[in-house]
CSV table of C-alpha atoms in Angstrom, one decimal:
chain,number,residue,atom,x,y,z
A,866,MET,CA,-11.9,6.7,-8.0
A,867,ASP,CA,-13.3,5.2,-4.9
A,868,ALA,CA,-11.7,5.0,-1.4
A,869,TYR,CA,-13.3,3.1,1.5
A,870,CYS,CA,-13.5,4.4,5.1
A,871,LEU,CA,-14.6,1.8,7.7
A,872,ASP,CA,-15.3,2.0,11.4
A,873,LEU,CA,-13.5,-0.8,13.2
A,874,GLU,CA,-15.4,-2.2,16.2
A,875,GLY,CA,-18.7,-3.7,15.2
A,876,ILE,CA,-17.7,-3.8,11.6
A,877,LEU,CA,-14.5,-5.9,11.6
A,878,LEU,CA,-13.8,-6.5,15.3
A,879,PRO,CA,-15.9,-7.1,18.4
A,880,GLU,CA,-16.5,-4.2,20.8
A,881,ILE,CA,-13.4,-3.8,23.0
A,882,TRP,CA,-15.0,-2.5,26.2
A,883,ILE,CA,-17.6,-5.2,26.3
A,884,ALA,CA,-14.8,-7.8,25.9
A,885,VAL,CA,-12.8,-6.2,28.8
A,886,ALA,CA,-15.9,-5.8,31.0
A,887,THR,CA,-16.8,-9.5,30.4
A,888,ARG,CA,-13.3,-10.8,31.0
A,889,PHE,CA,-12.8,-8.9,34.3
A,890,LYS,CA,-16.4,-9.1,35.4
A,891,VAL,CA,-16.7,-5.4,35.8
A,892,LYS,CA,-20.2,-4.3,34.8
A,893,ALA,CA,-19.3,-0.6,35.0
A,894,LEU,CA,-17.0,-0.9,32.0
A,895,ARG,CA,-20.0,-1.9,29.8
A,896,LEU,CA,-21.0,1.8,29.6
A,897,THR,CA,-20.6,3.2,26.1
A,898,THR,CA,-21.2,6.6,24.4
A,899,ARG,CA,-24.8,5.5,24.1
A,900,ASP,CA,-25.0,5.7,27.9
A,901,VAL,CA,-22.6,8.6,28.5
A,902,PRO,CA,-22.7,10.8,25.4
A,903,ASP,CA,-19.7,13.0,26.6
A,904,TYR,CA,-16.6,11.0,25.5
A,905,ASP,CA,-14.1,12.7,27.8
A,906,LYS,CA,-16.4,12.1,30.8
A,907,LEU,CA,-16.8,8.4,29.8
A,908,MET,CA,-13.0,7.9,29.3
A,909,ARG,CA,-12.1,9.5,32.6
A,910,TYR,CA,-14.7,7.3,34.3
A,911,ARG,CA,-13.3,4.2,32.6
A,912,LEU,CA,-9.7,5.0,33.6
A,913,ARG,CA,-10.8,5.5,37.2
A,914,ILE,CA,-12.6,2.1,37.2
A,915,LEU,CA,-9.6,0.4,35.7
A,916,LYS,CA,-7.3,1.8,38.3
A,917,GLY,CA,-9.7,0.9,41.1
A,918,GLU,CA,-10.0,-2.6,39.9
A,919,GLY,CA,-6.2,-3.0,39.4
A,920,ILE,CA,-6.5,-3.5,35.7
A,921,ARG,CA,-3.3,-2.4,33.8
A,922,LEU,CA,-2.8,-1.7,30.1
A,923,ARG,CA,-1.0,-5.0,29.7
A,924,ASP,CA,-3.9,-6.9,31.2
A,925,ILE,CA,-6.2,-5.3,28.7
A,926,GLN,CA,-3.7,-6.1,25.9
A,927,ARG,CA,-3.8,-9.7,26.9
A,928,VAL,CA,-7.6,-9.9,26.6
A,929,ILE,CA,-7.5,-8.1,23.3
A,930,GLY,CA,-4.7,-10.3,22.0
A,931,GLY,CA,-7.0,-13.3,22.4
A,932,LEU,CA,-9.8,-11.8,20.4
A,933,GLN,CA,-10.5,-12.7,16.8
A,934,PRO,CA,-11.9,-10.6,14.0
A,935,LEU,CA,-15.6,-11.0,13.5
A,936,PRO,CA,-16.4,-14.2,11.4
A,937,GLY,CA,-15.7,-13.4,7.7
A,938,ALA,CA,-14.1,-10.0,8.4
A,939,LYS,CA,-10.7,-11.0,7.1
A,940,GLN,CA,-12.0,-12.4,3.9
A,941,PHE,CA,-14.3,-9.4,3.4
A,942,LEU,CA,-11.4,-7.0,3.9
A,943,GLU,CA,-9.1,-8.9,1.6
A,944,LYS,CA,-11.7,-8.5,-1.2
A,945,LEU,CA,-12.3,-4.9,-0.5
A,946,ARG,CA,-8.6,-4.0,-0.6
A,947,LEU,CA,-8.4,-5.2,-4.2
A,948,GLU,CA,-11.0,-2.6,-5.1
A,949,GLY,CA,-9.2,0.5,-3.8
A,950,PRO,CA,-7.6,2.2,-0.8
A,951,VAL,CA,-9.2,1.1,2.5
A,952,ILE,CA,-8.7,3.2,5.7
A,953,LEU,CA,-10.1,2.2,9.0
A,954,LEU,CA,-11.3,5.1,11.2
A,955,SER,CA,-11.8,4.4,14.8
A,956,ASP,CA,-12.1,6.2,18.2
A,957,THR,CA,-10.0,3.4,19.7
A,958,TYR,CA,-6.3,3.3,20.6
A,959,TYR,CA,-3.3,1.9,18.8
A,960,GLU,CA,-2.0,0.3,22.1
A,961,PHE,CA,-5.2,-1.8,22.3
A,962,TRP,CA,-5.5,-3.1,18.8
A,963,GLN,CA,-2.0,-3.7,17.5
A,964,PRO,CA,-2.0,-7.5,18.1
A,965,VAL,CA,-5.4,-8.0,16.5
A,966,MET,CA,-4.6,-5.8,13.5
A,967,ARG,CA,-2.0,-8.4,12.3
A,968,LYS,CA,-4.9,-10.9,12.2
A,969,LEU,CA,-6.6,-8.6,9.7
A,970,GLY,CA,-3.4,-8.2,7.5
A,971,CYS,CA,-2.3,-4.9,9.0
A,972,PRO,CA,-4.7,-2.5,7.3
A,973,VAL,CA,-4.3,1.3,7.7
A,974,LEU,CA,-5.9,2.5,10.9
A,975,PHE,CA,-6.4,6.1,12.0
A,976,CYS,CA,-7.0,6.2,15.7
A,977,ASN,CA,-5.6,7.5,19.0
A,978,ARG,CA,-2.9,6.9,21.6
A,979,LEU,CA,-2.8,6.1,25.3
A,980,GLY,CA,-0.3,7.1,28.0
A,981,THR,CA,0.6,4.9,31.0
A,982,ASP,CA,2.0,5.7,34.4
A,983,ARG,CA,5.0,4.0,36.0
A,984,SER,CA,2.9,1.2,37.4
A,985,GLY,CA,1.5,0.4,33.9
A,986,PHE,CA,-2.0,1.9,34.5
A,987,ILE,CA,-3.5,3.9,31.7
A,988,SER,CA,-3.1,7.5,32.9
A,989,SER,CA,-4.1,9.5,29.8
A,990,TYR,CA,-5.5,9.3,26.3
A,991,HIS,CA,-4.5,11.5,23.4
A,992,LEU,CA,-7.1,12.0,20.7
A,993,ARG,CA,-5.6,12.7,17.3
A,994,GLN,CA,-8.1,15.5,16.7
A,995,LYS,CA,-11.7,16.3,17.6
A,996,ASP,CA,-14.3,15.0,15.1
A,997,GLY,CA,-11.5,12.8,13.6
A,998,LYS,CA,-13.6,10.4,11.5
A,999,ARG,CA,-15.5,13.2,9.7
A,1000,LYS,CA,-12.2,15.1,9.1
A,1001,ALA,CA,-10.5,12.1,7.8
A,1002,VAL,CA,-13.2,11.5,5.2
A,1003,ARG,CA,-13.0,15.1,4.1
A,1004,ALA,CA,-9.2,14.9,3.8
A,1005,ILE,CA,-9.4,11.7,1.6
A,1006,GLN,CA,-12.0,13.4,-0.6
A,1007,GLN,CA,-9.5,16.3,-0.9
A,1008,CYS,CA,-7.0,13.8,-2.3
A,1009,GLY,CA,-9.4,13.3,-5.3
A,1010,PHE,CA,-11.3,10.2,-4.0
A,1011,HIS,CA,-15.0,9.5,-4.0
A,1012,VAL,CA,-15.4,8.2,-0.4
A,1013,ARG,CA,-17.7,5.3,0.6
A,1014,ALA,CA,-18.0,5.0,4.4
A,1015,VAL,CA,-19.3,2.3,6.7
A,1016,GLY,CA,-20.4,2.6,10.3
A,1017,ASP,CA,-22.8,1.2,12.9
A,1018,SER,CA,-23.2,3.8,15.7
A,1019,TYR,CA,-23.8,7.3,16.7
A,1020,ASN,CA,-20.2,8.4,16.5
A,1021,ASP,CA,-20.1,7.3,12.9
A,1022,LEU,CA,-23.0,9.5,11.7
A,1023,ALA,CA,-20.9,12.6,11.0
A,1024,MET,CA,-18.5,10.5,8.9
A,1025,LEU,CA,-21.4,8.8,7.0
A,1026,LYS,CA,-22.9,12.2,6.2
A,1027,GLU,CA,-19.6,13.7,5.0
A,1028,ALA,CA,-18.9,10.7,2.7
A,1029,ASP,CA,-20.2,10.5,-0.9
A,1030,VAL,CA,-21.9,7.3,0.1
A,1031,GLY,CA,-22.7,6.4,3.7
A,1032,ILE,CA,-23.7,2.8,4.6
A,1033,LEU,CA,-24.9,1.4,8.0
A,1034,PHE,CA,-23.7,-2.1,8.9
A,1035,ASN,CA,-25.9,-4.0,11.4
A,1036,PRO,CA,-26.9,-0.8,13.2
A,1037,PRO,CA,-29.1,-0.7,16.3
A,1038,ALA,CA,-32.8,-0.3,15.4
A,1039,SER,CA,-32.9,3.3,16.7
A,1040,ILE,CA,-30.2,4.5,14.4
A,1041,ARG,CA,-31.7,2.7,11.5
A,1042,LYS,CA,-35.1,4.4,12.2
A,1043,ASP,CA,-33.7,7.9,12.8
A,1044,HIS,CA,-31.5,7.8,9.6
A,1045,PRO,CA,-33.5,6.0,7.0
A,1046,LYS,CA,-31.6,7.6,4.1
A,1047,PHE,CA,-28.5,5.4,4.7
A,1048,PRO,CA,-28.6,2.0,3.0
A,1049,VAL,CA,-28.2,-0.9,5.5
A,1050,ALA,CA,-26.1,-4.1,5.0
A,1051,ARG,CA,-26.7,-7.0,7.3
A,1052,ASN,CA,-23.7,-9.2,6.3
A,1053,TYR,CA,-20.4,-8.8,4.4
A,1054,GLN,CA,-21.8,-10.0,1.1
A,1055,GLU,CA,-24.4,-7.2,1.2
A,1056,LEU,CA,-21.8,-4.7,2.3
A,1057,LEU,CA,-19.4,-5.6,-0.5
A,1058,ARG,CA,-22.2,-5.2,-3.0
A,1059,LEU,CA,-23.2,-1.8,-1.6
A,1060,LEU,CA,-19.5,-0.7,-1.5
A,1061,LYS,CA,-18.8,-1.7,-5.1
A,1062,GLY,CA,-22.2,-0.6,-6.4
B,565,MET,CA,1.5,10.3,16.1
B,566,ASP,CA,3.5,9.4,13.0
B,567,ALA,CA,2.1,8.3,9.6
B,568,TYR,CA,4.4,7.2,6.7
B,569,CYS,CA,4.1,8.2,3.0
B,570,LEU,CA,6.2,6.3,0.6
B,571,ASP,CA,6.8,6.5,-3.1
B,572,LEU,CA,6.4,3.1,-4.8
B,573,GLU,CA,8.7,2.5,-7.7
B,574,GLY,CA,12.3,2.6,-6.7
B,575,ILE,CA,11.4,2.3,-3.0
B,576,LEU,CA,9.5,-1.0,-2.9
B,577,LEU,CA,9.1,-2.1,-6.6
B,578,PRO,CA,11.2,-1.8,-9.7
B,579,GLU,CA,10.6,0.9,-12.3
B,580,ILE,CA,7.7,-0.1,-14.4
B,581,TRP,CA,8.5,1.6,-17.7
B,582,ILE,CA,12.1,0.2,-17.7
B,583,ALA,CA,10.7,-3.3,-17.2
B,584,VAL,CA,8.2,-2.8,-20.1
B,585,ALA,CA,10.9,-1.3,-22.4
B,586,THR,CA,13.2,-4.2,-21.6
B,587,ARG,CA,10.6,-6.9,-22.1
B,588,PHE,CA,9.4,-5.6,-25.4
B,589,LYS,CA,12.8,-4.3,-26.6
B,590,VAL,CA,11.4,-0.8,-27.2
B,591,LYS,CA,14.1,1.7,-26.3
B,592,ALA,CA,11.8,4.7,-26.7
B,593,LEU,CA,9.8,3.5,-23.6
B,594,ARG,CA,12.8,4.1,-21.4
B,595,LEU,CA,12.3,7.8,-21.4
B,596,THR,CA,11.2,9.2,-18.0
B,597,THR,CA,10.3,12.5,-16.5
B,598,ARG,CA,14.0,13.2,-16.2
B,599,ASP,CA,14.2,13.2,-20.1
B,600,VAL,CA,10.8,14.8,-20.7
B,601,PRO,CA,9.8,16.9,-17.7
B,602,ASP,CA,6.3,17.5,-19.0
B,603,TYR,CA,4.3,14.5,-17.7
B,604,ASP,CA,1.4,14.9,-20.0
B,605,LYS,CA,3.7,15.1,-23.1
B,606,LEU,CA,5.6,12.0,-21.9
B,607,MET,CA,2.4,9.9,-21.3
B,608,ARG,CA,0.9,10.9,-24.7
B,609,TYR,CA,4.2,9.9,-26.3
B,610,ARG,CA,4.2,6.5,-24.4
B,611,LEU,CA,0.6,5.7,-25.4
B,612,ARG,CA,1.5,6.4,-29.1
B,613,ILE,CA,4.5,4.2,-28.9
B,614,LEU,CA,2.5,1.4,-27.2
B,615,LYS,CA,-0.1,1.5,-29.9
B,616,GLY,CA,2.5,1.7,-32.7
B,617,GLU,CA,4.2,-1.4,-31.3
B,618,GLY,CA,0.9,-3.3,-30.8
B,619,ILE,CA,1.4,-3.5,-27.0
B,620,ARG,CA,-2.0,-3.7,-25.2
B,621,LEU,CA,-2.8,-3.1,-21.5
B,622,ARG,CA,-3.0,-6.8,-20.9
B,623,ASP,CA,0.5,-7.4,-22.4
B,624,ILE,CA,1.9,-4.8,-19.9
B,625,GLN,CA,-0.1,-6.4,-17.1
B,626,ARG,CA,1.4,-9.8,-17.9
B,627,VAL,CA,5.0,-8.3,-17.7
B,628,ILE,CA,4.2,-6.6,-14.4
B,629,GLY,CA,2.5,-9.7,-13.0
B,630,GLY,CA,5.8,-11.4,-13.3
B,631,LEU,CA,7.7,-8.7,-11.4
B,632,GLN,CA,8.7,-9.1,-7.8
B,633,PRO,CA,9.1,-6.4,-5.1
B,634,LEU,CA,12.6,-5.2,-4.5
B,635,PRO,CA,14.6,-7.7,-2.3
B,636,GLY,CA,13.7,-7.1,1.3
B,637,ALA,CA,10.8,-4.7,0.5
B,638,LYS,CA,8.1,-7.0,1.8
B,639,GLN,CA,9.8,-7.5,5.2
B,640,PHE,CA,10.6,-3.8,5.5
B,641,LEU,CA,6.9,-2.9,4.8
B,642,GLU,CA,5.7,-5.5,7.3
B,643,LYS,CA,7.8,-3.9,10.0
B,644,LEU,CA,6.8,-0.4,9.2
B,645,ARG,CA,3.1,-1.2,9.2
B,646,LEU,CA,3.4,-2.1,12.9
B,647,GLU,CA,4.6,1.4,13.7
B,648,GLY,CA,1.7,3.4,12.2
B,649,PRO,CA,-0.4,4.1,9.1
B,650,VAL,CA,1.6,3.6,5.8
B,651,ILE,CA,0.2,5.1,2.6
B,652,LEU,CA,2.0,4.6,-0.7
B,653,LEU,CA,1.9,7.7,-3.0
B,654,SER,CA,2.6,7.0,-6.6
B,655,ASP,CA,2.1,8.6,-10.1
B,656,THR,CA,1.5,5.1,-11.5
B,657,TYR,CA,-1.8,3.4,-12.3
B,658,TYR,CA,-4.0,0.9,-10.4
B,659,GLU,CA,-4.4,-1.2,-13.6
B,660,PHE,CA,-0.6,-1.8,-13.7
B,661,TRP,CA,0.2,-2.6,-10.1
B,662,GLN,CA,-2.8,-4.6,-8.8
B,663,PRO,CA,-1.2,-8.0,-9.2
B,664,VAL,CA,2.1,-7.0,-7.6
B,665,MET,CA,0.4,-5.2,-4.7
B,666,ARG,CA,-0.8,-8.5,-3.4
B,667,LYS,CA,2.8,-9.6,-3.1
B,668,LEU,CA,3.3,-6.6,-0.8
B,669,GLY,CA,0.3,-7.6,1.4
B,670,CYS,CA,-2.1,-5.1,-0.3
B,671,PRO,CA,-0.9,-1.8,1.3
B,672,VAL,CA,-2.9,1.4,0.7
B,673,LEU,CA,-1.9,3.0,-2.5
B,674,PHE,CA,-3.0,6.4,-3.8
B,675,CYS,CA,-2.4,6.6,-7.6
B,676,ASN,CA,-4.2,7.0,-10.9
B,677,ARG,CA,-6.4,5.2,-13.4
B,678,LEU,CA,-6.1,4.2,-17.1
B,679,GLY,CA,-8.8,4.0,-19.8
B,680,THR,CA,-8.6,1.4,-22.7
B,681,ASP,CA,-10.3,1.4,-26.1
B,682,ARG,CA,-12.2,-1.5,-27.6
B,683,SER,CA,-9.1,-3.2,-28.8
B,684,GLY,CA,-7.6,-3.1,-25.4
B,685,PHE,CA,-5.0,-0.4,-26.1
B,686,ILE,CA,-4.5,2.2,-23.4
B,687,SER,CA,-6.3,5.2,-24.7
B,688,SER,CA,-6.4,7.6,-21.8
B,689,TYR,CA,-5.1,8.3,-18.3
B,690,HIS,CA,-6.9,9.9,-15.5
B,691,LEU,CA,-4.8,11.7,-12.8
B,692,ARG,CA,-6.5,11.8,-9.5
B,693,GLN,CA,-5.4,15.4,-9.1
B,694,LYS,CA,-2.4,17.7,-10.0
B,695,ASP,CA,0.4,17.6,-7.5
B,696,GLY,CA,-1.2,14.6,-5.8
B,697,LYS,CA,1.7,13.4,-3.7
B,698,ARG,CA,2.2,16.8,-2.0
B,699,LYS,CA,-1.6,17.2,-1.5
B,700,ALA,CA,-1.9,13.8,0.1
B,701,VAL,CA,0.9,14.5,2.6
B,702,ARG,CA,-1.0,17.7,3.5
B,703,ALA,CA,-4.3,15.9,3.9
B,704,ILE,CA,-2.8,13.3,6.2
B,705,GLN,CA,-1.2,16.1,8.3
B,706,GLN,CA,-4.7,17.6,8.5
B,707,CYS,CA,-5.8,14.4,10.1
B,708,GLY,CA,-3.5,15.1,13.0
B,709,PHE,CA,-0.5,13.1,11.9
B,710,HIS,CA,3.2,14.0,11.8
B,711,VAL,CA,4.1,12.7,8.3
B,712,ARG,CA,7.5,11.1,7.5
B,713,ALA,CA,7.9,10.7,3.7
B,714,VAL,CA,10.3,8.7,1.5
B,715,GLY,CA,11.1,9.3,-2.2
B,716,ASP,CA,13.9,8.9,-4.7
B,717,SER,CA,13.3,11.2,-7.6
B,718,TYR,CA,12.3,14.7,-8.8
B,719,ASN,CA,8.6,14.1,-8.6
B,720,ASP,CA,9.0,13.3,-4.9
B,721,LEU,CA,10.6,16.5,-3.9
B,722,ALA,CA,7.4,18.5,-3.3
B,723,MET,CA,6.1,15.7,-1.1
B,724,LEU,CA,9.4,15.5,0.9
B,725,LYS,CA,9.3,19.3,1.5
B,726,GLU,CA,5.7,19.2,2.6
B,727,ALA,CA,6.3,16.4,5.1
B,728,ASP,CA,7.4,16.9,8.6
B,729,VAL,CA,10.4,14.7,7.8
B,730,GLY,CA,11.6,14.0,4.3
B,731,ILE,CA,14.0,11.1,3.5
B,732,LEU,CA,15.7,10.2,0.2
B,733,PHE,CA,16.1,6.4,-0.5
B,734,ASN,CA,18.9,5.5,-2.9
B,735,PRO,CA,18.5,8.8,-4.9
B,736,PRO,CA,20.5,9.7,-8.0
B,737,ALA,CA,23.7,11.6,-7.2
B,738,SER,CA,22.2,14.8,-8.7
B,739,ILE,CA,19.2,14.9,-6.4
B,740,ARG,CA,21.3,14.1,-3.4
B,741,LYS,CA,23.7,17.0,-4.3
B,742,ASP,CA,21.0,19.5,-5.0
B,743,HIS,CA,19.0,18.7,-1.8
B,744,PRO,CA,21.5,18.1,0.9
B,745,LYS,CA,19.1,18.8,3.7
B,746,PHE,CA,17.2,15.5,3.2
B,747,PRO,CA,18.8,12.6,5.1
B,748,VAL,CA,19.7,9.6,2.8
B,749,ALA,CA,19.0,5.9,3.4
B,750,ARG,CA,20.9,3.4,1.3
B,751,ASN,CA,19.1,0.2,2.5
B,752,TYR,CA,15.9,-0.8,4.3
B,753,GLN,CA,17.7,-1.1,7.7
B,754,GLU,CA,18.9,2.5,7.5
B,755,LEU,CA,15.5,3.6,6.2
B,756,LEU,CA,13.6,2.0,9.1
B,757,ARG,CA,16.0,3.6,11.5
B,758,LEU,CA,15.4,7.1,10.0
B,759,LEU,CA,11.6,6.5,9.9
B,760,LYS,CA,11.4,5.5,13.5
B,761,GLY,CA,13.9,8.1,14.7
């Protein structure tokens, strides 16, 4: 029996920090784990910038609330959910994505939580666990499922390797080149074929 | 972070075998694990009865396709899905429930699969794993979640004990009496309050 584990940003939704950086015209928020590989360092940096710029959680939620799923994502997800359990695995935060998850039909999402201070600034972030995507794939396998996983970036590679089938969706050229053993899908039609194959 | 594990039949949907027994007027199909505690023995018995009565998988699917979720179940589930990940844990079969799951908004369901012979009779059943409900709760805990589980019958007790919080929903008097430590919800409003509490 197959279960499906999908990364969220870049697969079904646009990249959150890019959207926030664009909306508030703060170039420093465009940095990702590709630029700063240490996630803790990157997040502490982001929280400092947000506070410095006067951007509160609710400001970010307002930006995200206006975002739409990637074109075709909702229809793709509706089809996949008829095939078997679909679980979205993301390094993002529930507080960011809740309004947009409704637009995707409230799929199951395993991610993290944010804390705010009295003024409404993001003051902390609580990761569910270290190496959460890979561990979630392993846990679902231990429930007796054959796991097919989809990702697009460096923080997805451990999950793709742990899965029974790992698939790259529109990855950067560098990942594609360094990891030629993963099949690549360039659109939802190809992705659905690989997931059902 | 909380995740929610719910049994399916009796919690969100009516009991499948009761519906099939009623529709085809076959009293022998009303037996449950309360009457025959050995699940394998019960399933082999059911498959023999179905074949003897000329009832194929597609006949059962037609009955189930006409079933509706329990009154209020869809709205309850919509509210709960905004709180955190919801995973339905059932001893039933994907082939039975697929049409009705759409009516519940395609939630994630961990259950089992059936095999059919050339004439379309159910010839085999494939359990994902032994003790699947309890193991799934454990696996979700290992993903860093605090698990709140809901069930109504004997085959849910192991899952309720494994969970961080176990709740009985409209249980038979005998289970309620033998397991007084589990809080009891009698309707979705009470259940939602206990799950969010």
